[in-house]
Amino acid sequence: NAGVMQNPRHLVRRRGQEARLRCSPMKGHSHVYWYRQLPEEGLKFMVYLQKENIIDESGMPKERFSAEFPKEGPSILRIQQVVRGDSAAYFCASSPMTGMNTEAFFGQGTRLTVV
Amino acid sequence: KNEVEQSPQNLTAQEGEFITINCSYSVGISALHWLQQHPGGGIVSLFMLSSGKKKHGRLIATINIQEKHSSLHITASHPRDSAVYICAVRSEYGNKLVFGAGTILRVKS
């Protein structure tokens, strides 16, 4: 049973380009969370999705960022017109269900560098 | 003030020492997680606690719900324990995790 798979592991983009980060949750998991870790800072929540629905996007910047979790395929975090300040590690976590005692399983992260 | 506070921020220990990392939080929670992150690496879940105490190998995690405090202990520390240890809480009203800033642990041989 493969864990949470994120790709690419490393992504370099020039300012103004688009970045697409993919997350395949563990088998049987229908809940996906995206977190961002800026350099020298702690992890911060961005968005919580279930299949085909965005449940909570309170941590997502209002512009340039979007997320989806389609019925088929991985969850995608999309950053348009990237800027240097978007350079960070982006982590995805998945869980099988919502509720009080839900274990969190994290991917290896995607390290985005904007040059 | 952050909802989740960890101490110390940095910790250097000699191999074999007993290590304690503390976490205090200010919100009602449904669960507390201790996570481990190696430099450039992914995040590994060590423990999930909603009450009491859990033990896994040389790692022990405790939580006091009334005092809103948790501790992570490492017995007989080893250089391979060097990592960032992160406390995270899941609010009783939501699903997302709120993280502490992390404790950078270095164990010297």
XYZ file of C-alpha atoms in Angstrom:
224
model
C 0.000 0.000 0.000
C 1.885 3.013 -1.284
C 1.893 6.096 0.886
C 0.910 9.589 -0.145
C 2.694 10.314 -3.408
C 3.667 13.805 -4.411
C 5.319 14.848 -7.627
C 7.472 16.344 -8.665
C 9.776 16.280 -5.633
C 11.570 19.374 -6.886
C 10.234 22.006 -9.250
C 12.008 25.066 -10.594
C 9.974 27.784 -12.276
C 10.815 31.213 -13.593
C 8.828 34.169 -12.340
C 5.536 34.402 -14.179
C 5.307 30.723 -15.068
C 2.735 28.273 -13.739
C 3.473 25.570 -11.199
C 1.406 22.392 -10.925
C 1.894 20.187 -7.907
C 0.305 16.772 -7.768
C -0.747 14.637 -4.841
C -2.060 11.090 -4.974
C -3.561 10.148 -1.606
C -3.189 6.758 -0.025
C -5.468 4.097 -1.422
C -8.907 4.422 0.089
C -8.358 7.977 1.280
C -10.821 10.554 0.067
C -9.633 13.568 2.067
C -6.649 15.659 0.996
C -4.973 18.590 2.740
C -2.338 20.923 1.320
C 0.155 22.663 3.611
C 2.933 25.126 2.819
C 6.256 25.464 4.595
C 8.007 28.711 3.794
C 11.774 28.892 4.385
C 12.559 29.189 8.088
C 8.854 29.087 8.947
C 6.441 26.504 10.239
C 3.834 24.603 8.274
C 0.629 26.425 7.427
C -2.678 25.034 6.252
C -3.763 26.001 2.759
C -6.750 23.965 1.632
C -8.812 20.886 2.485
C -10.548 18.910 -0.247
C -12.713 15.870 -0.581
C -13.387 14.249 -3.920
C -14.694 16.953 -6.264
C -15.283 19.408 -3.399
C -13.311 22.136 -1.694
C -14.243 21.992 1.968
C -12.009 24.672 3.469
C -9.750 27.025 1.527
C -9.268 29.552 4.305
C -5.476 29.257 4.128
C -5.179 29.693 0.398
C -4.020 33.043 -1.007
C -6.942 34.689 -2.801
C -5.103 35.212 -6.061
C -3.048 32.917 -8.289
C -3.614 29.781 -6.195
C -6.194 27.103 -6.879
C -6.721 23.483 -5.920
C -8.795 20.619 -7.175
C -9.382 16.980 -6.370
C -11.224 15.425 -9.297
C -13.237 12.244 -9.200
C -10.422 10.474 -11.038
C -6.757 11.283 -10.641
C -4.601 13.153 -8.189
C -5.248 16.370 -6.353
C -3.616 19.342 -8.058
C -2.357 22.533 -6.444
C -1.907 25.136 -9.138
C 0.022 28.370 -8.769
C -0.252 30.825 -11.630
C 2.272 33.547 -12.403
C 4.658 32.413 -9.692
C 6.700 34.945 -7.733
C 9.838 34.479 -5.643
C 7.758 34.477 -2.468
C 6.038 31.276 -3.607
C 9.301 29.369 -3.120
C 8.518 26.857 -0.406
C 7.938 23.205 0.356
C 4.367 22.143 -0.327
C 3.119 19.100 1.538
C 0.052 17.047 0.945
C -1.602 14.872 3.568
C -4.477 12.450 3.217
C -6.877 10.730 5.550
C -9.585 8.125 5.115
C -12.311 10.041 6.834
C -13.123 13.107 8.801
C -13.550 13.031 12.519
C -11.801 13.297 15.807
C -9.199 10.569 15.654
C -8.058 10.754 12.086
C -4.443 9.838 11.502
C -2.568 12.089 9.102
C -0.334 10.645 6.409
C 2.017 13.054 4.674
C 3.754 12.958 1.334
C 7.436 13.729 0.793
C 6.607 17.230 -0.350
C 7.310 19.261 -3.466
C 10.045 21.840 -3.129
C 9.252 24.748 -5.410
C 11.989 27.192 -6.300
C 11.099 30.320 -8.242
C 14.040 31.923 -10.021
C 0.409 34.644 20.085
C 0.465 31.379 18.132
C -2.164 28.793 18.905
C 0.574 26.181 19.273
C 3.812 26.976 21.071
C 6.797 24.660 21.236
C 9.881 24.771 23.403
C 12.748 24.760 23.093
C 13.254 26.054 19.557
C 16.687 24.475 19.365
C 18.105 21.629 21.379
C 21.547 20.059 21.316
C 22.125 16.886 23.274
C 24.847 14.310 23.765
C 24.200 10.787 22.609
C 22.443 8.833 25.325
C 20.739 11.801 26.971
C 17.053 11.926 27.828
C 15.293 14.579 25.762
C 12.035 16.413 26.356
C 10.242 18.672 23.913
C 7.205 20.593 25.085
C 4.069 21.781 23.328
C 1.359 24.083 24.657
C -1.791 25.018 22.823
C -4.560 27.499 23.417
C -7.539 26.031 21.551
C -9.861 23.125 22.132
C -8.602 20.115 20.255
C -9.768 16.721 19.117
C -6.246 15.330 18.733
C -2.591 16.281 18.968
C 0.097 14.981 16.621
C 3.839 14.738 16.996
C 5.649 14.770 13.665
C 9.261 14.318 12.618
C 10.961 16.000 9.667
C 14.523 15.365 8.531
C 16.311 18.125 6.574
C 14.993 18.178 3.035
C 12.787 15.234 3.861
C 9.174 14.406 4.230
C 7.045 14.481 7.344
C 6.521 11.362 9.382
C 3.773 10.999 11.932
C 5.147 9.747 15.251
C 2.092 9.884 17.486
C -1.519 10.933 17.547
C -2.895 11.576 21.026
C -6.233 12.568 22.436
C -5.497 11.581 26.025
C -2.935 9.924 28.258
C 0.331 8.516 27.053
C 1.739 6.523 24.146
C 5.060 4.757 23.722
C 6.837 3.579 20.606
C 10.335 2.252 21.026
C 12.440 4.996 22.609
C 9.766 7.635 22.057
C 7.103 8.536 24.602
C 4.364 11.135 24.145
C 2.074 12.435 26.855
C -0.805 14.863 26.863
C -2.617 16.710 29.630
C -5.916 17.934 28.209
C -6.800 20.091 31.229
C -3.470 21.920 31.091
C -3.407 21.965 27.258
C 0.104 20.632 27.228
C 1.946 17.745 25.625
C 5.488 16.443 25.853
C 7.584 14.274 23.587
C 10.368 12.344 25.281
C 13.253 10.534 23.646
C 15.152 8.087 25.819
C 18.767 7.065 25.095
C 19.034 9.627 22.297
C 21.042 8.809 19.200
C 22.483 10.975 16.394
C 19.901 9.521 14.011
C 17.231 11.206 16.160
C 18.521 14.556 14.866
C 15.576 16.143 13.091
C 12.872 18.761 13.468
C 10.059 17.693 15.772
C 6.730 19.360 15.161
C 3.667 19.488 17.360
C 0.343 19.906 15.556
C -3.215 20.075 16.838
C -6.499 19.328 15.171
C -9.183 21.727 16.305
C -12.298 20.210 17.834
C -14.307 22.202 15.275
C -12.391 21.475 12.115
C -10.210 19.056 10.258
C -7.081 21.016 9.466
C -3.891 20.809 11.501
C -2.356 23.847 13.202
C 1.374 23.502 13.661
C 3.953 24.653 16.137
C 7.138 26.201 14.812
C 9.104 23.023 15.432
C 12.040 22.069 17.624
C 15.378 21.525 15.905
C 17.113 18.647 17.682
C 20.752 17.802 17.189
C 22.206 14.791 18.955
C 25.986 14.687 19.018
C 27.997 11.484 19.276
